[in-house]
Amino acid sequence: FAVAAGKAAWSMVCGLDAPVRERVREGLVAGPRTGGLVLPSGFVQCEGAHPYPNEASVDAGRRALAIAEASSAGGGVLIVLLSGGASAMLALPAEGITLRDKVETVRLLMRAAVPIGRLNCVRKHLSGVKGGRLGAAAKHSLTLAISDVHDPVPDDPSVIGSGPTVPDRTTFGEALEVVERVPGIPDAVRQHLERGARGGIAETVKPDDARLDDAAFEIVGSASAALDAAQRVACDLGYEVAVLAQRTVGEARQAAGAFVAAARTVAASRGRPLCVLAAGETTVRVLGSGRGGRNQEFALAAMPLIGLVGRAAVLASAGTDGTDGPTDAAGAIVDSATLERAQRAGLDWQASLADNDAYHFFEPLRDLIVWGPTGTNVGDLQVMLIA
């Protein structure tokens, strides 16, 4: 029995060894179609949405729970293939919570730049499959995960896809604390969390729960793998490479300043052409009405700072899944001449940044990175090349 969820779900299913695929009695793919790949027989697809769940996401959640229960009844193993985006693409609202309630809650928390760990704490306590519940429905499970989690604990299994097959240490009380700081949360959500905090609703599956005694978990892809690959390519091209140990997290515009400052420090002690690499995943506090994503905002905030490096430089920030926010771009590229080109084109970078409108800043400059869905997701990658 198999359940695959997330942006890499389709390609992960196709990546299973043939002898394993052929033994799957019932399979589900909750994720976008990946071009050029053919779904194996025995699998059905529910194209759940991201970053907000849709009706297909709810259908996927119901089907996944049914498959887990069937694996338990039939004495089989449940294989779970997880990747970034699974939290939205595999959704089953808890009793008394509507899909609209969940979407509005997630939207408000994202606009408030709530970190992914705390966002997923809330998701787990509004769900029928997250927080270990999917794994608890199966007697035996094996989860293989491609991680896009960077903070506070890199590759934390309980955060990837909101941990549907692993124990959860967070509580209803902690979820309630998160939503109490954000205005406009639906009443049904607040009341559900309050009831859970009082002990009126069963908690998520905890570390001592025997239902997860035979639940194995393995990371099979992560940002570290992407950084290693980027480093190999840069070395082959003749660059000296510096990989920043600090993950790129926090608000995008602040993280951009920290990245450029770190690159400047490294460049001061190096003479050869230099490639500075980093990975992570930032957030955006949405205060304007523009269009963009965290990587585009990161690039826009970094643009006026590139001159501080002291040498000609180019910086790219992009999502490894090929999408950045609600746009068709993965990110953007800026270099030492972008600011001058923007001024000639009559573009005001400060106004664009204030309005969270990086997309419409970079679009006329043809500096958006647009490569479409990649079929995987390990977060974001930043690359700066310095002459």
CSV table of C-alpha atoms in Angstrom, one decimal:
chain,number,residue,atom,x,y,z
A,1,PHE,CA,0.0,0.0,0.0
A,2,ALA,CA,1.4,3.4,-0.9
A,3,VAL,CA,0.6,7.1,-0.3
A,4,ALA,CA,2.7,9.8,-2.0
A,5,ALA,CA,2.1,13.5,-1.1
A,6,GLY,CA,3.8,16.7,-2.0
A,7,LYS,CA,5.4,18.4,-5.0
A,8,ALA,CA,7.7,15.5,-5.7
A,9,ALA,CA,5.0,12.8,-5.2
A,10,TRP,CA,4.7,11.8,-8.8
A,11,SER,CA,8.4,11.5,-9.4
A,12,MET,CA,8.9,9.7,-6.1
A,13,VAL,CA,6.4,7.0,-7.0
A,14,CYS,CA,8.0,6.6,-10.4
A,15,GLY,CA,11.4,6.3,-8.6
A,16,LEU,CA,10.3,3.3,-6.6
A,17,ASP,CA,12.1,0.1,-7.7
A,18,ALA,CA,9.9,-1.8,-10.1
A,19,PRO,CA,9.6,-4.9,-7.9
A,20,VAL,CA,8.1,-2.6,-5.2
A,21,ARG,CA,5.8,-0.8,-7.5
A,22,GLU,CA,4.5,-4.0,-8.9
A,23,ARG,CA,3.5,-5.2,-5.4
A,24,VAL,CA,1.5,-2.1,-4.5
A,25,ARG,CA,-2.2,-3.2,-4.1
A,26,GLU,CA,-3.5,0.3,-3.7
A,27,GLY,CA,-1.7,3.6,-4.2
A,28,LEU,CA,-2.4,7.3,-4.1
A,29,VAL,CA,-0.5,10.3,-5.5
A,30,ALA,CA,-1.5,13.6,-3.9
A,31,GLY,CA,0.5,16.1,-5.9
A,32,PRO,CA,1.0,17.8,-9.3
A,33,ARG,CA,1.5,15.9,-12.5
A,34,THR,CA,5.2,15.8,-13.5
A,35,GLY,CA,5.8,16.1,-17.3
A,36,GLY,CA,7.1,13.1,-19.1
A,37,LEU,CA,6.3,10.6,-16.3
A,38,VAL,CA,3.6,8.0,-16.4
A,39,LEU,CA,1.9,7.0,-13.2
A,40,PRO,CA,2.2,3.2,-12.5
A,41,SER,CA,-0.8,1.0,-12.5
A,42,GLY,CA,-2.7,0.7,-9.2
A,43,PHE,CA,-2.2,4.4,-8.4
A,44,VAL,CA,-4.8,7.1,-8.5
A,45,GLN,CA,-4.1,10.8,-8.4
A,46,CYS,CA,-5.6,13.7,-6.5
A,47,GLU,CA,-4.2,17.0,-7.6
A,48,GLY,CA,-4.3,18.8,-4.3
A,49,ALA,CA,-3.4,22.5,-4.3
A,50,HIS,CA,-0.6,24.5,-2.8
A,51,PRO,CA,0.0,26.6,-0.7
A,52,TYR,CA,-3.7,26.3,0.3
A,53,PRO,CA,-5.6,23.0,0.2
A,54,ASN,CA,-8.6,22.4,-2.1
A,55,GLU,CA,-11.3,19.8,-2.4
A,56,ALA,CA,-8.9,17.4,-4.1
A,57,SER,CA,-6.6,17.8,-1.1
A,58,VAL,CA,-9.5,16.7,1.2
A,59,ASP,CA,-10.3,13.8,-1.1
A,60,ALA,CA,-6.6,12.8,-0.9
A,61,GLY,CA,-6.7,12.9,2.9
A,62,ARG,CA,-9.7,10.6,3.0
A,63,ARG,CA,-8.2,8.2,0.5
A,64,ALA,CA,-4.9,8.1,2.4
A,65,LEU,CA,-6.6,7.3,5.7
A,66,ALA,CA,-8.6,4.6,4.0
A,67,ILE,CA,-5.4,3.1,2.4
A,68,ALA,CA,-3.7,3.1,5.8
A,69,GLU,CA,-6.6,1.3,7.4
A,70,ALA,CA,-6.6,-1.2,4.5
A,71,SER,CA,-2.9,-1.9,5.0
A,72,SER,CA,-3.5,-2.6,8.6
A,73,ALA,CA,-6.5,-4.9,8.0
A,74,GLY,CA,-4.6,-6.7,5.2
A,75,GLY,CA,-1.4,-7.2,7.1
A,76,GLY,CA,0.6,-5.1,4.6
A,77,VAL,CA,3.2,-2.3,4.8
A,78,LEU,CA,2.2,1.3,4.1
A,79,ILE,CA,4.9,3.1,2.2
A,80,VAL,CA,4.6,6.9,2.5
A,81,LEU,CA,6.5,9.1,0.1
A,82,LEU,CA,6.6,12.7,1.5
A,83,SER,CA,7.9,16.0,0.0
A,84,GLY,CA,7.4,19.7,0.4
A,85,GLY,CA,3.8,20.8,-0.1
A,86,ALA,CA,2.4,17.7,1.4
A,87,SER,CA,0.7,19.6,4.3
A,88,ALA,CA,-1.5,21.4,1.7
A,89,MET,CA,-1.9,18.5,-0.7
A,90,LEU,CA,-3.0,16.0,1.9
A,91,ALA,CA,-5.6,17.6,4.0
A,92,LEU,CA,-8.5,16.2,6.1
A,93,PRO,CA,-10.1,18.9,8.3
A,94,ALA,CA,-10.9,17.8,11.8
A,95,GLU,CA,-14.5,17.3,12.8
A,96,GLY,CA,-16.3,20.7,13.0
A,97,ILE,CA,-13.7,22.4,10.8
A,98,THR,CA,-14.5,23.2,7.2
A,99,LEU,CA,-12.0,23.4,4.3
A,100,ARG,CA,-12.7,27.2,4.1
A,101,ASP,CA,-11.8,27.5,7.8
A,102,LYS,CA,-8.5,25.8,7.2
A,103,VAL,CA,-7.6,27.8,4.1
A,104,GLU,CA,-8.4,31.1,5.8
A,105,THR,CA,-6.3,30.1,8.9
A,106,VAL,CA,-3.3,29.1,6.8
A,107,ARG,CA,-3.6,32.2,4.7
A,108,LEU,CA,-3.6,34.5,7.7
A,109,LEU,CA,-0.7,32.7,9.4
A,110,MET,CA,1.3,32.8,6.2
A,111,ARG,CA,0.6,36.5,5.7
A,112,ALA,CA,1.8,37.1,9.3
A,113,ALA,CA,5.1,35.3,8.4
A,114,VAL,CA,4.5,32.6,11.1
A,115,PRO,CA,7.5,30.2,10.8
A,116,ILE,CA,6.8,26.8,9.3
A,117,GLY,CA,7.2,24.8,12.5
A,118,ARG,CA,4.5,26.8,14.3
A,119,LEU,CA,2.3,26.9,11.2
A,120,ASN,CA,2.5,23.1,11.0
A,121,CYS,CA,1.7,22.9,14.8
A,122,VAL,CA,-1.6,24.5,14.0
A,123,ARG,CA,-2.2,22.4,10.9
A,124,LYS,CA,-1.6,19.2,12.9
A,125,HIS,CA,-4.3,20.1,15.4
A,126,LEU,CA,-6.9,20.9,12.8
A,127,SER,CA,-6.3,17.6,10.9
A,128,GLY,CA,-7.4,14.0,10.7
A,129,VAL,CA,-4.2,12.7,9.1
A,130,LYS,CA,-1.3,14.9,10.3
A,131,GLY,CA,0.6,14.7,13.6
A,132,GLY,CA,1.1,10.9,13.3
A,133,ARG,CA,-2.5,10.0,12.7
A,134,LEU,CA,-1.9,8.5,9.2
A,135,GLY,CA,0.9,6.3,10.6
A,136,ALA,CA,-1.3,5.3,13.6
A,137,ALA,CA,-3.9,3.9,11.2
A,138,ALA,CA,-1.4,1.5,9.8
A,139,LYS,CA,0.3,-1.3,11.8
A,140,HIS,CA,3.5,-1.1,9.7
A,141,SER,CA,4.8,1.9,7.8
A,142,LEU,CA,7.9,3.1,6.0
A,143,THR,CA,8.2,6.8,5.2
A,144,LEU,CA,10.8,8.1,2.7
A,145,ALA,CA,11.0,11.9,2.7
A,146,ILE,CA,12.5,14.6,0.6
A,147,SER,CA,13.0,17.4,3.1
A,148,ASP,CA,12.3,21.2,2.6
A,149,VAL,CA,12.6,21.9,6.4
A,150,HIS,CA,15.4,24.2,7.5
A,151,ASP,CA,14.3,25.7,10.8
A,152,PRO,CA,14.4,25.4,13.7
A,153,VAL,CA,15.7,21.8,13.3
A,154,PRO,CA,16.8,20.9,9.8
A,155,ASP,CA,15.0,17.9,8.2
A,156,ASP,CA,12.8,17.5,11.3
A,157,PRO,CA,10.5,14.6,10.5
A,158,SER,CA,7.6,16.0,12.5
A,159,VAL,CA,7.6,19.1,10.3
A,160,ILE,CA,7.9,17.6,6.9
A,161,GLY,CA,4.3,17.4,5.6
A,162,SER,CA,3.2,18.1,9.2
A,163,GLY,CA,4.5,14.7,10.2
A,164,PRO,CA,1.6,12.3,9.2
A,165,THR,CA,3.5,9.2,10.2
A,166,VAL,CA,5.7,10.3,13.1
A,167,PRO,CA,5.1,11.3,16.8
A,168,ASP,CA,4.2,14.9,17.5
A,169,ARG,CA,5.4,16.7,20.6
A,170,THR,CA,3.3,19.9,20.1
A,171,THR,CA,0.0,20.4,21.9
A,172,PHE,CA,-3.4,22.1,21.4
A,173,GLY,CA,-2.2,24.7,23.9
A,174,GLU,CA,0.8,25.6,21.7
A,175,ALA,CA,-1.4,25.8,18.6
A,176,LEU,CA,-3.8,28.0,20.4
A,177,GLU,CA,-0.9,30.4,21.4
A,178,VAL,CA,0.0,30.7,17.7
A,179,VAL,CA,-3.5,31.7,16.5
A,180,GLU,CA,-4.1,34.0,19.4
A,181,ARG,CA,-1.4,36.3,18.0
A,182,VAL,CA,-3.0,36.6,14.6
A,183,PRO,CA,-6.2,38.5,14.2
A,184,GLY,CA,-9.1,37.2,12.1
A,185,ILE,CA,-8.8,33.5,12.7
A,186,PRO,CA,-12.2,31.8,12.1
A,187,ASP,CA,-14.2,31.2,15.3
A,188,ALA,CA,-14.6,27.5,14.6
A,189,VAL,CA,-10.8,27.1,14.5
A,190,ARG,CA,-10.3,29.0,17.7
A,191,GLN,CA,-13.1,27.1,19.5
A,192,HIS,CA,-11.7,23.8,18.3
A,193,LEU,CA,-8.2,24.6,19.6
A,194,GLU,CA,-9.6,25.9,22.9
A,195,ARG,CA,-11.6,22.7,23.4
A,196,GLY,CA,-8.5,20.6,22.6
A,197,ALA,CA,-6.4,22.6,25.1
A,198,ARG,CA,-9.1,21.8,27.8
A,199,GLY,CA,-8.7,18.1,27.0
A,200,GLY,CA,-12.0,17.8,25.2
A,201,ILE,CA,-10.3,16.4,21.9
A,202,ALA,CA,-7.8,13.7,21.6
A,203,GLU,CA,-4.2,15.0,21.1
A,204,THR,CA,-2.0,14.2,18.2
A,205,VAL,CA,0.0,11.0,18.4
A,206,LYS,CA,2.7,11.2,21.0
A,207,PRO,CA,6.2,9.6,21.2
A,208,ASP,CA,5.1,6.9,23.6
A,209,ASP,CA,2.2,5.7,21.5
A,210,ALA,CA,2.5,2.0,20.6
A,211,ARG,CA,0.7,2.5,17.3
A,212,LEU,CA,3.9,3.9,15.9
A,213,ASP,CA,6.2,1.2,17.2
A,214,ASP,CA,6.6,-0.2,13.7
A,215,ALA,CA,6.8,3.1,11.8
A,216,ALA,CA,10.2,3.7,10.1
A,217,PHE,CA,11.3,7.1,8.7
A,218,GLU,CA,14.2,7.9,6.3
A,219,ILE,CA,15.4,11.2,4.7
A,220,VAL,CA,16.3,10.5,1.1
A,221,GLY,CA,16.8,14.1,-0.2
A,222,SER,CA,17.5,17.4,1.4
A,223,ALA,CA,19.0,20.9,0.9
A,224,SER,CA,22.4,19.4,1.8
A,225,ALA,CA,22.2,17.2,-1.3
A,226,ALA,CA,21.3,20.3,-3.5
A,227,LEU,CA,24.3,22.3,-2.0
A,228,ASP,CA,26.6,19.4,-2.6
A,229,ALA,CA,25.5,19.2,-6.3
A,230,ALA,CA,25.8,23.0,-6.7
A,231,GLN,CA,29.3,22.9,-5.2
A,232,ARG,CA,30.5,20.2,-7.6
A,233,VAL,CA,29.2,22.1,-10.6
A,234,ALA,CA,30.8,25.4,-9.5
A,235,CYS,CA,34.1,23.6,-8.9
A,236,ASP,CA,34.0,22.1,-12.4
A,237,LEU,CA,33.5,25.6,-13.8
A,238,GLY,CA,36.6,26.8,-12.0
A,239,TYR,CA,35.1,28.7,-9.1
A,240,GLU,CA,36.4,28.6,-5.6
A,241,VAL,CA,33.4,27.7,-3.5
A,242,ALA,CA,32.2,28.9,-0.1
A,243,VAL,CA,29.1,27.2,1.4
A,244,LEU,CA,27.5,29.3,4.2
A,245,ALA,CA,26.8,27.2,7.3
A,246,GLN,CA,24.0,29.4,8.3
A,247,ARG,CA,20.6,28.4,6.7
A,248,THR,CA,18.8,31.2,4.9
A,249,VAL,CA,15.7,31.7,7.2
A,250,GLY,CA,13.6,34.5,8.7
A,251,GLU,CA,12.1,37.3,6.7
A,252,ALA,CA,13.3,37.4,3.2
A,253,ARG,CA,14.4,41.0,3.0
A,254,GLN,CA,16.4,40.7,6.3
A,255,ALA,CA,17.9,37.4,5.2
A,256,ALA,CA,19.0,39.0,1.9
A,257,GLY,CA,21.1,41.6,3.9
A,258,ALA,CA,22.6,38.9,6.0
A,259,PHE,CA,23.6,36.8,2.9
A,260,VAL,CA,25.2,39.7,1.1
A,261,ALA,CA,27.2,40.7,4.3
A,262,ALA,CA,28.4,37.1,4.7
A,263,ALA,CA,29.4,36.9,1.0
A,264,ARG,CA,31.2,40.2,1.3
A,265,THR,CA,33.2,38.9,4.3
A,266,VAL,CA,34.2,35.7,2.4
A,267,ALA,CA,35.1,37.7,-0.8
A,268,ALA,CA,37.4,40.0,1.2
A,269,SER,CA,39.8,37.0,1.8
A,270,ARG,CA,39.6,35.3,-1.6
A,271,GLY,CA,41.1,36.4,-4.9
A,272,ARG,CA,39.9,33.8,-7.3
A,273,PRO,CA,36.4,33.9,-9.0
A,274,LEU,CA,34.2,32.9,-6.1
A,275,CYS,CA,30.8,31.0,-5.8
A,276,VAL,CA,29.0,31.6,-2.5
A,277,LEU,CA,26.2,29.1,-1.8
A,278,ALA,CA,23.4,28.9,0.8
A,279,ALA,CA,20.1,27.2,1.2
A,280,GLY,CA,17.0,27.6,3.4
A,281,GLU,CA,13.5,28.9,3.3
A,282,THR,CA,12.4,32.4,4.2
A,283,THR,CA,9.1,34.0,4.9
A,284,VAL,CA,7.4,37.2,3.7
A,285,ARG,CA,5.4,39.5,5.9
A,286,VAL,CA,2.7,40.6,3.4
A,287,LEU,CA,1.9,44.3,4.0
A,288,GLY,CA,1.3,45.4,0.3
A,289,SER,CA,-1.0,44.3,-2.5
A,290,GLY,CA,1.7,43.3,-5.0
A,291,ARG,CA,2.7,40.0,-6.5
A,292,GLY,CA,5.8,38.0,-5.7
A,293,GLY,CA,7.4,35.3,-3.5
A,294,ARG,CA,10.1,34.9,-0.9
A,295,ASN,CA,12.9,34.4,-3.5
A,296,GLN,CA,11.9,37.3,-5.6
A,297,GLU,CA,11.6,39.5,-2.5
A,298,PHE,CA,15.0,38.2,-1.3
A,299,ALA,CA,16.6,39.2,-4.7
A,300,LEU,CA,14.9,42.6,-4.7
A,301,ALA,CA,16.2,43.4,-1.2
A,302,ALA,CA,19.7,42.2,-2.0
A,303,MET,CA,19.9,44.2,-5.3
A,304,PRO,CA,21.0,47.6,-3.8
A,305,LEU,CA,23.5,45.9,-1.5
A,306,ILE,CA,25.4,43.9,-4.1
A,307,GLY,CA,27.7,46.9,-4.7
A,308,LEU,CA,29.0,46.5,-1.1
A,309,VAL,CA,30.8,43.3,-2.2
A,310,GLY,CA,33.4,45.5,-4.0
A,311,ARG,CA,33.6,43.4,-7.1
A,312,ALA,CA,31.3,42.5,-10.0
A,313,ALA,CA,28.7,40.0,-8.8
A,314,VAL,CA,25.5,38.2,-9.7
A,315,LEU,CA,23.0,36.6,-7.3
A,316,ALA,CA,20.2,34.2,-7.9
A,317,SER,CA,17.6,33.0,-5.4
A,318,ALA,CA,15.2,30.3,-6.4
A,319,GLY,CA,12.9,27.7,-5.1
A,320,THR,CA,14.0,24.2,-6.0
A,321,ASP,CA,10.4,23.2,-6.7
A,322,GLY,CA,10.3,25.7,-9.6
A,323,THR,CA,7.6,27.9,-8.0
A,324,ASP,CA,7.9,31.0,-5.7
A,325,GLY,CA,4.8,32.1,-4.0
A,326,PRO,CA,1.6,32.4,-6.1
A,327,THR,CA,3.6,33.1,-9.3
A,328,ASP,CA,5.0,31.2,-12.3
A,329,ALA,CA,8.5,32.1,-11.4
A,330,ALA,CA,11.0,30.2,-9.2
A,331,GLY,CA,12.8,33.3,-8.2
A,332,ALA,CA,14.9,36.1,-9.7
A,333,ILE,CA,18.5,37.1,-10.7
A,334,VAL,CA,20.2,40.4,-9.8
A,335,ASP,CA,23.7,41.7,-10.6
A,336,SER,CA,25.9,44.7,-10.2
A,337,ALA,CA,24.0,46.5,-13.1
A,338,THR,CA,20.4,45.7,-12.2
A,339,LEU,CA,19.8,48.9,-10.2
A,340,GLU,CA,21.0,51.1,-13.1
A,341,ARG,CA,18.9,49.2,-15.6
A,342,ALA,CA,15.8,49.4,-13.4
A,343,GLN,CA,16.3,53.2,-13.0
A,344,ARG,CA,16.5,53.6,-16.8
A,345,ALA,CA,13.3,51.6,-17.1
A,346,GLY,CA,11.5,53.9,-14.6
A,347,LEU,CA,11.2,51.1,-11.9
A,348,ASP,CA,11.3,52.1,-8.2
A,349,TRP,CA,12.7,49.2,-6.2
A,350,GLN,CA,11.8,50.7,-2.9
A,351,ALA,CA,8.1,51.1,-3.8
A,352,SER,CA,8.1,47.6,-5.2
A,353,LEU,CA,9.6,46.2,-2.0
A,354,ALA,CA,7.1,48.1,0.1
A,355,ASP,CA,4.2,46.7,-1.9
A,356,ASN,CA,5.6,43.1,-1.9
A,357,ASP,CA,5.6,43.5,-5.7
A,358,ALA,CA,8.9,42.0,-6.8
A,359,TYR,CA,7.4,40.1,-9.6
A,360,HIS,CA,6.3,43.2,-11.5
A,361,PHE,CA,9.7,44.8,-10.8
A,362,PHE,CA,11.7,41.9,-12.3
A,363,GLU,CA,9.3,41.0,-15.1
A,364,PRO,CA,10.1,43.9,-17.5
A,365,LEU,CA,13.8,43.5,-16.8
A,366,ARG,CA,13.5,39.8,-17.9
A,367,ASP,CA,15.2,38.8,-14.7
A,368,LEU,CA,12.7,36.3,-13.4
A,369,ILE,CA,13.7,32.7,-13.2
A,370,VAL,CA,11.0,30.7,-14.9
A,371,TRP,CA,11.6,27.0,-15.4
A,372,GLY,CA,8.3,25.4,-14.3
A,373,PRO,CA,7.7,22.6,-11.7
A,374,THR,CA,10.9,20.5,-11.2
A,375,GLY,CA,9.2,17.5,-9.6
A,376,THR,CA,11.1,17.9,-6.3
A,377,ASN,CA,11.4,20.3,-3.4
A,378,VAL,CA,14.3,20.8,-0.9
A,379,GLY,CA,13.6,24.5,-0.2
A,380,ASP,CA,15.4,27.5,-1.7
A,381,LEU,CA,18.9,27.9,-3.1
A,382,GLN,CA,21.0,31.1,-3.2
A,383,VAL,CA,24.0,31.3,-5.5
A,384,MET,CA,26.3,34.4,-5.8
A,385,LEU,CA,29.1,34.5,-8.3
A,386,ILE,CA,31.8,37.1,-7.6
A,387,ALA,CA,34.4,38.1,-10.2
